[in-house]
Coordinates of C-alpha atoms and ligand atoms in Angstrom, one line a residue:
M71 CA 98.5 115.4 100.5
A72 CA 96.9 113.8 103.4
R73 CA 97.2 110.2 104.2
I74 CA 94.1 108.1 104.1
V75 CA 93.8 106.2 107.2
T76 CA 90.9 103.1 107.7
I77 CA 89.8 101.9 111.8
L78 CA 89.1 98.8 111.9
G79 CA 88.0 98.2 115.9
A80 CA 87.4 102.3 116.4
T81 CA 85.8 101.4 119.7
G82 CA 88.2 99.4 121.3
S83 CA 91.0 100.3 123.4
I84 CA 93.5 100.7 120.6
G85 CA 90.6 102.3 118.7
K86 CA 90.1 105.1 120.9
S87 CA 93.3 105.9 121.3
T88 CA 93.8 106.0 117.3
V89 CA 90.6 108.2 117.4
D90 CA 92.6 110.6 119.8
L91 CA 95.4 110.9 117.7
M92 CA 93.2 111.5 114.5
E93 CA 91.1 114.3 116.6
R94 CA 94.6 116.1 117.3
D95 CA 95.0 115.8 114.0
L96 CA 91.7 117.6 112.7
A97 CA 93.1 120.4 115.1
R98 CA 96.6 120.5 113.6
E99 CA 98.2 123.9 112.7
G100 CA 98.4 124.1 108.9
G101 CA 95.5 121.8 108.2
P102 CA 95.2 117.8 109.1
A103 CA 97.8 115.3 107.9
F104 CA 95.5 112.6 107.8
K105 CA 92.0 111.8 106.5
V106 CA 89.5 108.7 107.9
R107 CA 88.1 107.0 105.6
A108 CA 86.3 104.2 107.3
V109 CA 85.9 103.4 110.7
T110 CA 84.3 99.9 112.1
A111 CA 82.9 98.2 115.2
G112 CA 81.4 94.8 116.3
T113 CA 78.2 96.1 118.2
K114 CA 79.0 99.3 119.9
V115 CA 76.7 101.0 117.5
D116 CA 76.5 104.7 119.7
E117 CA 79.8 104.5 119.7
L118 CA 80.6 103.8 116.8
A119 CA 78.8 106.7 115.5
D120 CA 80.1 109.2 117.8
V121 CA 83.7 108.3 116.8
A122 CA 82.5 108.4 113.0
R123 CA 81.5 112.2 113.7
R124 CA 84.5 113.1 115.4
V125 CA 87.1 112.1 113.1
K126 CA 84.9 113.1 110.1
A127 CA 85.4 109.4 108.9
E128 CA 84.0 109.0 105.3
S129 CA 82.0 106.1 106.3
A130 CA 81.0 103.9 109.3
V131 CA 80.3 100.0 109.6
I132 CA 79.0 98.0 112.1
R133 CA 79.1 93.8 112.4
D134 CA 76.3 93.4 113.6
K135 CA 73.4 93.7 111.1
S136 CA 70.7 94.2 113.7
R137 CA 71.9 97.3 114.7
Y138 CA 72.1 99.0 111.0
G139 CA 68.9 101.1 111.7
R140 CA 70.5 102.4 114.8
L141 CA 73.8 103.1 113.4
K142 CA 71.5 105.0 110.3
E143 CA 69.8 106.8 112.6
A144 CA 72.1 108.1 114.4
L145 CA 74.4 109.3 111.5
D146 CA 71.3 110.5 109.3
G147 CA 72.3 114.0 108.0
S148 CA 75.9 113.4 109.1
G149 CA 76.8 112.7 105.1
I150 CA 78.9 109.4 106.4
R151 CA 78.0 106.4 104.6
V152 CA 76.9 103.3 106.9
S153 CA 76.8 100.1 106.4
A154 CA 76.6 96.3 108.4
G155 CA 77.8 93.0 108.6
D156 CA 81.1 90.9 108.3
D157 CA 81.3 91.4 104.9
A158 CA 81.1 94.8 105.0
V159 CA 83.6 95.4 107.5
C160 CA 85.9 93.5 105.0
E161 CA 85.0 95.9 102.1
A162 CA 85.7 98.8 104.4
A163 CA 88.6 97.2 105.1
A164 CA 89.4 97.0 101.0
E165 CA 88.6 100.5 100.5
P166 CA 91.9 102.0 99.3
A167 CA 94.0 103.8 102.1
D168 CA 97.7 104.3 103.2
R169 CA 97.1 102.4 106.4
V170 CA 94.5 100.2 107.8
L171 CA 94.8 99.7 111.7
S172 CA 94.0 96.6 112.4
A173 CA 92.7 96.6 116.0
I174 CA 89.4 94.1 116.0
V175 CA 90.3 92.1 118.7
G176 CA 91.1 88.2 118.3
A177 CA 90.7 86.0 115.1
A178 CA 88.2 87.7 114.2
G179 CA 90.4 90.4 113.1
V180 CA 92.1 87.9 110.1
A181 CA 89.7 87.9 107.2
P182 CA 88.8 91.9 107.7
T183 CA 93.1 92.2 107.9
A184 CA 93.6 90.1 105.0
A185 CA 91.0 91.6 103.0
A186 CA 93.1 95.1 103.5
I187 CA 95.9 93.1 102.2
R188 CA 94.9 91.7 99.3
A189 CA 93.4 95.3 98.6
G190 CA 97.5 96.3 98.6
N191 CA 96.7 98.4 101.7
D192 CA 99.9 98.9 104.2
I193 CA 98.4 97.5 107.8
A194 CA 99.0 99.4 111.1
L195 CA 98.9 96.0 112.8
A196 CA 97.7 96.0 116.4
N197 CA 96.2 92.8 116.4
K198 CA 98.5 89.8 117.0
E199 CA 95.6 87.3 116.8
C200 CA 96.7 87.7 112.8
L201 CA 100.2 86.5 113.1
I202 CA 99.4 83.5 116.1
C203 CA 96.1 82.3 114.0
A204 CA 97.3 82.4 110.6
G205 CA 101.3 83.5 110.8
S206 CA 102.7 82.1 108.0
S207 CA 100.2 82.4 105.3
F208 CA 99.4 85.8 106.5
M209 CA 102.7 87.0 106.0
A210 CA 103.0 85.3 102.8
L211 CA 99.8 87.0 101.8
A212 CA 101.8 90.5 102.8
R213 CA 104.7 89.5 101.0
E214 CA 103.0 88.4 97.6
K215 CA 100.5 91.6 97.2
G216 CA 103.9 93.7 98.2
V217 CA 102.2 95.1 101.4
R218 CA 103.8 96.5 104.6
I219 CA 102.9 95.2 108.5
L220 CA 103.6 98.0 110.5
P221 CA 103.5 96.5 114.4
V222 CA 101.8 98.9 116.6
D223 CA 102.3 96.3 119.8
S224 CA 104.6 98.0 121.9
E225 CA 107.2 95.3 122.0
H226 CA 107.5 95.1 118.3
N227 CA 107.1 98.5 117.4
A228 CA 110.2 98.8 119.5
I229 CA 112.0 96.1 118.0
F230 CA 110.8 97.9 114.6
Q231 CA 111.9 100.8 115.3
L232 CA 115.7 99.3 116.9
L233 CA 116.2 97.0 113.6
V234 CA 116.2 100.2 111.3
D235 CA 119.5 99.3 109.2
V236 CA 120.9 96.4 111.4
D237 CA 122.5 93.6 109.9
P238 CA 120.1 90.1 111.3
A239 CA 123.4 88.1 111.6
S240 CA 124.8 90.8 113.9
V241 CA 122.0 90.2 116.6
D242 CA 122.1 87.7 119.6
R243 CA 118.7 87.7 120.5
L244 CA 115.5 89.9 120.6
V245 CA 114.5 90.6 124.1
L246 CA 110.4 91.6 124.4
T247 CA 109.6 93.2 128.2
A248 CA 106.6 92.1 130.3
S249 CA 105.4 93.7 133.1
G250 CA 104.5 90.9 134.4
G251 CA 101.0 91.7 135.2
P252 CA 98.6 92.4 138.7
F253 CA 99.9 89.1 139.9
R254 CA 103.5 89.1 139.4
A255 CA 104.4 88.3 142.8
K256 CA 101.2 85.9 144.1
S257 CA 101.8 82.4 144.7
A258 CA 100.7 79.3 142.9
D259 CA 97.7 78.8 145.7
E260 CA 96.9 82.7 145.5
L261 CA 97.1 82.5 141.8
A262 CA 94.1 79.6 141.6
K263 CA 91.7 81.9 143.3
V264 CA 92.0 85.4 142.0
T265 CA 89.0 87.1 140.7
V266 CA 87.8 88.6 137.1
D267 CA 87.8 91.9 138.7
E268 CA 91.3 91.3 139.8
A269 CA 92.5 90.1 136.9
L270 CA 91.3 93.2 134.6
H271 CA 93.0 95.5 137.0
H272 CA 96.5 96.2 135.2
P273 CA 99.4 97.7 136.8
T274 CA 100.6 100.2 134.2
W275 CA 98.8 99.6 130.9
S276 CA 94.9 100.4 129.8
M277 CA 93.6 97.7 127.4
G278 CA 90.6 95.6 126.5
P279 CA 89.5 93.0 128.7
K280 CA 91.0 89.8 126.2
I281 CA 94.0 91.6 126.4
T282 CA 94.4 92.1 129.9
V283 CA 93.5 88.6 130.8
D284 CA 96.3 87.6 128.5
S285 CA 98.5 89.6 130.1
A286 CA 97.5 88.3 133.7
T287 CA 98.5 84.8 132.6
L288 CA 101.4 86.4 130.9
M289 CA 99.5 84.2 127.5
N290 CA 99.8 87.7 126.0
K291 CA 104.1 87.4 126.3
G292 CA 103.6 84.0 124.8
L293 CA 101.2 85.2 121.7
E294 CA 104.1 88.3 121.3
L295 CA 106.7 85.7 121.0
I296 CA 105.0 83.8 118.0
E297 CA 104.4 87.4 116.6
A298 CA 108.2 88.6 116.9
R299 CA 109.2 85.0 115.1
H300 CA 107.0 85.9 112.3
L301 CA 107.5 90.0 112.3
F302 CA 111.4 89.6 112.1
G303 CA 112.0 86.2 111.1
F304 CA 114.2 84.9 114.0
P305 CA 114.3 81.3 115.4
P306 CA 112.9 80.6 119.0
E307 CA 115.9 80.1 120.2
Q308 CA 116.7 84.0 119.4
L309 CA 113.7 84.9 121.5
G310 CA 113.3 86.1 124.8
V311 CA 111.4 87.3 127.6
L312 CA 112.3 89.7 130.5
I313 CA 109.9 90.9 133.6
H314 CA 110.2 94.8 133.8
P315 CA 107.2 95.6 136.2
Q316 CA 107.5 99.7 135.1
S317 CA 106.8 98.8 131.7
K318 CA 109.2 102.1 130.2
V319 CA 111.7 99.8 128.4
H320 CA 109.3 97.9 125.5
A321 CA 112.1 95.5 124.1
F322 CA 115.7 94.8 123.5
V323 CA 118.0 93.7 120.8
V324 CA 120.8 92.4 122.1
F325 CA 123.7 92.5 119.6
R326 CA 126.9 89.5 118.8
D327 CA 129.5 92.0 120.6
G328 CA 127.0 92.1 123.5
S329 CA 125.3 95.6 123.4
W330 CA 121.9 96.0 124.5
H331 CA 119.9 98.5 122.4
G332 CA 116.7 99.5 124.2
E333 CA 113.2 101.3 123.3
L334 CA 112.3 103.5 126.3
G335 CA 108.9 105.5 126.4
A336 CA 105.6 106.0 128.5
P337 CA 103.5 103.0 128.4
D338 CA 100.9 104.9 126.3
M339 CA 99.9 103.3 123.0
R340 CA 99.2 106.3 120.9
R341 CA 102.8 106.4 120.6
P342 CA 103.6 103.3 118.7
I343 CA 100.1 104.0 116.7
D344 CA 101.4 106.9 115.7
Y345 CA 104.9 105.8 114.7
C346 CA 103.2 103.1 112.3
L347 CA 100.6 106.2 111.0
N348 CA 103.4 108.3 110.4
W349 CA 106.2 105.7 109.0
P350 CA 108.8 106.4 107.3
D351 CA 108.4 110.0 108.9
R352 CA 108.0 111.0 112.7
A353 CA 104.9 112.2 114.3
E354 CA 106.0 116.0 115.3
R355 CA 105.3 115.8 119.0
A356 CA 104.7 113.6 121.9
T357 CA 101.5 112.6 123.2
S358 CA 103.1 111.8 126.7
H359 CA 106.6 111.9 128.2
L360 CA 109.0 109.9 130.4
D361 CA 110.5 111.3 133.3
L362 CA 113.2 109.2 133.8
A363 CA 114.1 110.8 137.2
E364 CA 110.9 110.6 138.7
V365 CA 110.6 106.8 137.5
G366 CA 114.0 106.6 139.6
T367 CA 114.4 102.7 139.3
L368 CA 113.7 100.2 136.8
S369 CA 114.1 96.8 137.4
F370 CA 114.3 92.9 135.8
E371 CA 113.6 89.6 136.4
K372 CA 113.2 86.3 134.7
P373 CA 109.8 85.2 134.2
D374 CA 108.4 82.1 136.3
S375 CA 106.9 79.5 133.5
E376 CA 106.1 77.2 136.6
R377 CA 103.5 80.0 138.0
F378 CA 102.6 81.1 134.9
P379 CA 102.5 77.9 132.5
A380 CA 100.8 79.9 129.4
L381 CA 104.3 81.2 129.0
R382 CA 105.7 77.7 128.3
I383 CA 103.1 76.4 126.5
A384 CA 102.8 79.4 124.0
R385 CA 106.3 78.8 124.0
E386 CA 106.7 75.2 123.1
A387 CA 103.8 76.0 120.1
M388 CA 106.0 78.3 118.6
V389 CA 108.6 75.6 118.8
A390 CA 106.3 73.2 117.4
G391 CA 105.0 75.5 114.7
R392 CA 102.5 74.3 111.8
G393 CA 99.4 74.2 113.0
A394 CA 100.0 74.4 117.0
P395 CA 100.0 78.2 117.2
T396 CA 96.9 78.5 115.7
V397 CA 95.1 76.0 118.0
L398 CA 96.5 77.8 120.9
N399 CA 95.1 81.1 120.2
A400 CA 91.9 79.3 119.1
A401 CA 91.5 77.4 122.7
N402 CA 93.1 80.5 125.0
E403 CA 90.3 82.8 123.5
I404 CA 87.6 80.8 124.2
A405 CA 89.3 80.0 127.6
V406 CA 89.3 83.5 128.2
A407 CA 85.9 84.3 127.1
A408 CA 84.7 81.6 129.7
F409 CA 87.2 82.7 132.7
L410 CA 85.0 86.8 131.8
D411 CA 82.1 84.7 132.1
R412 CA 82.8 83.2 135.4
R413 CA 82.6 79.6 134.2
I414 CA 86.5 78.8 134.8
G415 CA 88.8 79.7 137.0
F416 CA 92.0 81.7 136.3
M417 CA 94.2 78.7 136.5
T418 CA 92.0 76.4 134.1
I419 CA 92.9 78.5 131.2
P420 CA 95.9 77.2 130.4
Q421 CA 95.1 73.9 131.4
L422 CA 92.5 74.4 128.7
V423 CA 94.3 75.0 126.0
E424 CA 97.1 72.5 126.7
R425 CA 94.2 69.9 126.9
V426 CA 93.2 71.5 123.4
L427 CA 96.2 71.2 122.1
E428 CA 96.6 67.4 122.9
E429 CA 94.0 66.8 121.6
A430 CA 93.8 68.4 118.5
D431 CA 97.7 66.3 118.1
K432 CA 95.7 63.2 118.6
A433 CA 93.2 64.4 115.7
G434 CA 95.9 64.8 113.3
L435 CA 94.7 68.4 112.7
L436 CA 98.6 70.2 113.5
H437 CA 99.7 70.6 110.1
E438 CA 100.5 73.9 108.4
P439 CA 97.5 75.6 107.5
A440 CA 98.8 77.0 103.6
T441 CA 96.0 79.7 103.4
V442 CA 94.7 81.7 105.6
E443 CA 91.1 80.5 105.2
A444 CA 92.9 76.8 105.8
A445 CA 94.1 78.7 109.1
L446 CA 90.8 79.8 109.9
V447 CA 89.2 76.2 109.1
L448 CA 91.9 75.0 112.0
D449 CA 90.8 77.8 114.6
G450 CA 86.8 76.7 114.1
Q451 CA 88.3 73.0 114.7
A452 CA 90.2 74.1 117.6
R453 CA 86.8 76.1 119.1
D454 CA 85.2 73.3 118.5
L455 CA 87.3 71.2 120.9
A456 CA 87.7 73.9 123.2
A457 CA 84.1 74.3 123.8
G458 CA 83.5 70.6 124.1
R459 CA 86.2 70.5 126.7
L460 CA 84.1 73.1 128.9
L461 CA 81.1 71.1 128.8
A462 CA 83.2 68.2 129.7
A463 CA 84.7 70.0 132.7
Ligands
NAD32 P1 88.6 95.7 122.7 O1 88.3 95.0 123.3 O2 88.9 97.1 123.4 O3 88.2 96.4 121.0 C1 88.2 95.5 120.1 C2 87.7 96.5 119.0 O4 86.9 95.1 117.9 C3 86.1 96.9 119.5 O5 86.1 98.3 118.7 C4 85.2 96.0 119.0 O6 84.1 96.7 118.3 C5 85.7 95.3 117.8 N1 85.1 94.2 117.3 C6 84.9 92.6 118.2 N2 85.1 92.2 117.8 C7 84.3 92.4 116.8 C8 84.3 91.2 115.4 N3 83.7 90.1 115.4 N4 84.0 92.1 114.3 C9 84.5 93.3 114.5 N5 84.9 93.9 115.2 C10 84.9 93.5 116.4 O7 90.5 95.3 122.4 P2 91.7 96.3 122.6 O8 92.4 95.9 123.7 O9 92.1 97.5 121.4 O10 92.6 95.2 121.4 C11 92.8 95.0 120.2 C12 93.7 94.0 119.1 O11 94.9 95.2 119.4 C13 93.8 92.9 120.2 O12 94.3 91.9 119.1 C14 95.3 93.1 121.0 O13 96.0 92.3 121.1 C15 96.0 94.0 120.4 N6 96.8 95.3 121.0 C16 96.0 95.7 123.0 C17 97.0 96.7 123.0 C18 96.5 97.6 124.4 O14 97.1 98.2 124.8 N7 94.6 97.3 124.0 C19 98.2 96.8 123.1 C20 98.9 96.0 121.7 C21 98.3 94.9 121.2
MG33 MG1 102.4 93.9 123.9

């Protein structure tokens, strides 16, 4: 029987990669292995309608209610159901599915993903912000509902594969690799002057704007440390980062006996997505191939948290725990949006995040959010602090 998939954030970078896999599946010899239940998007209504038709989805949901009429018109006669609004996105996430691909960007993905978990749907999780914003309560909710969180993020997907049948006590540490982003070799002075266009030009991965900026500041790797902490349960001192500019090795598990196990593949998100959709089986064929002889050299270096303070700030928030990662994530989302709007400079992003963490601490806000909803309340408070900081700047 075909596996049922819902794609949250179907018009984004991860969403489109998933749509590509579903289109290939529709052409599969012997009939499709998947059936798409619902596709959702924020505002891109024409793209959503196009995607819904291409994957033969049962329903399409646009978050922006003002675009409902346009979506209805675009899908007229297709037999695809349409709806709109935040509640409708959550309802689509909660419809029975074998996998809900969580690929909305930012904390906006928390409520729909939590709705999918509450309905008992297994999650293919690309939206790392769910775990930075609401980590402990999010994982507790998944445990309570007996729902699996399958990691799409390439490093975590690699570790997930590497940890199969591994005794955690035999592991010395987990090492996430990072490309280093477009500014790996820039001096502190040069970093202060980089432009939005330069930041959006990632050397190895093609991704949405928010995560591309996060990769340039190295905040992305900091967020991924926190993500790994929640997914795999290892303490901060057993989580490390190595810069690896070629992005061919996605992570290592280092064993106590000194053995390093890595997962390699071309930098193509379709592979980890395919892995999560097919798990516990493996996809029948590859979407891209890695030719190591052609690559020739793989290199590694230590990250520099002086030039890239976001990595240090995120690590400190991970160690502090409780509400700190929630505040870190919210402040970072506001700072990245302000940078993309050309309101602040590149190096102001980590500065703003650090100031907001200090202010939240002074205001007594850094308590552990007991539930996903409490995490979203703290997220809102941190956004207000960050917006206030921006106005003051
Ligand atoms: P993107 O900006 O390309 O796409 C975001 C999607 O979310 C779009 O479909 C958009 O319509 C939808 N969306 C945005 N705001 C929304 C809202 N408020 N309500 C409902 N839908 C909304 O982002 P992306 O690069 O595809 O990343 C998605 C997530 O996956 C992020 O959390 C990112 O960190 C993570 N991720 C991405 C990659 C990658 O290669 N792009 C890799 C690892 C992890
Ligand atoms: Mg990643």
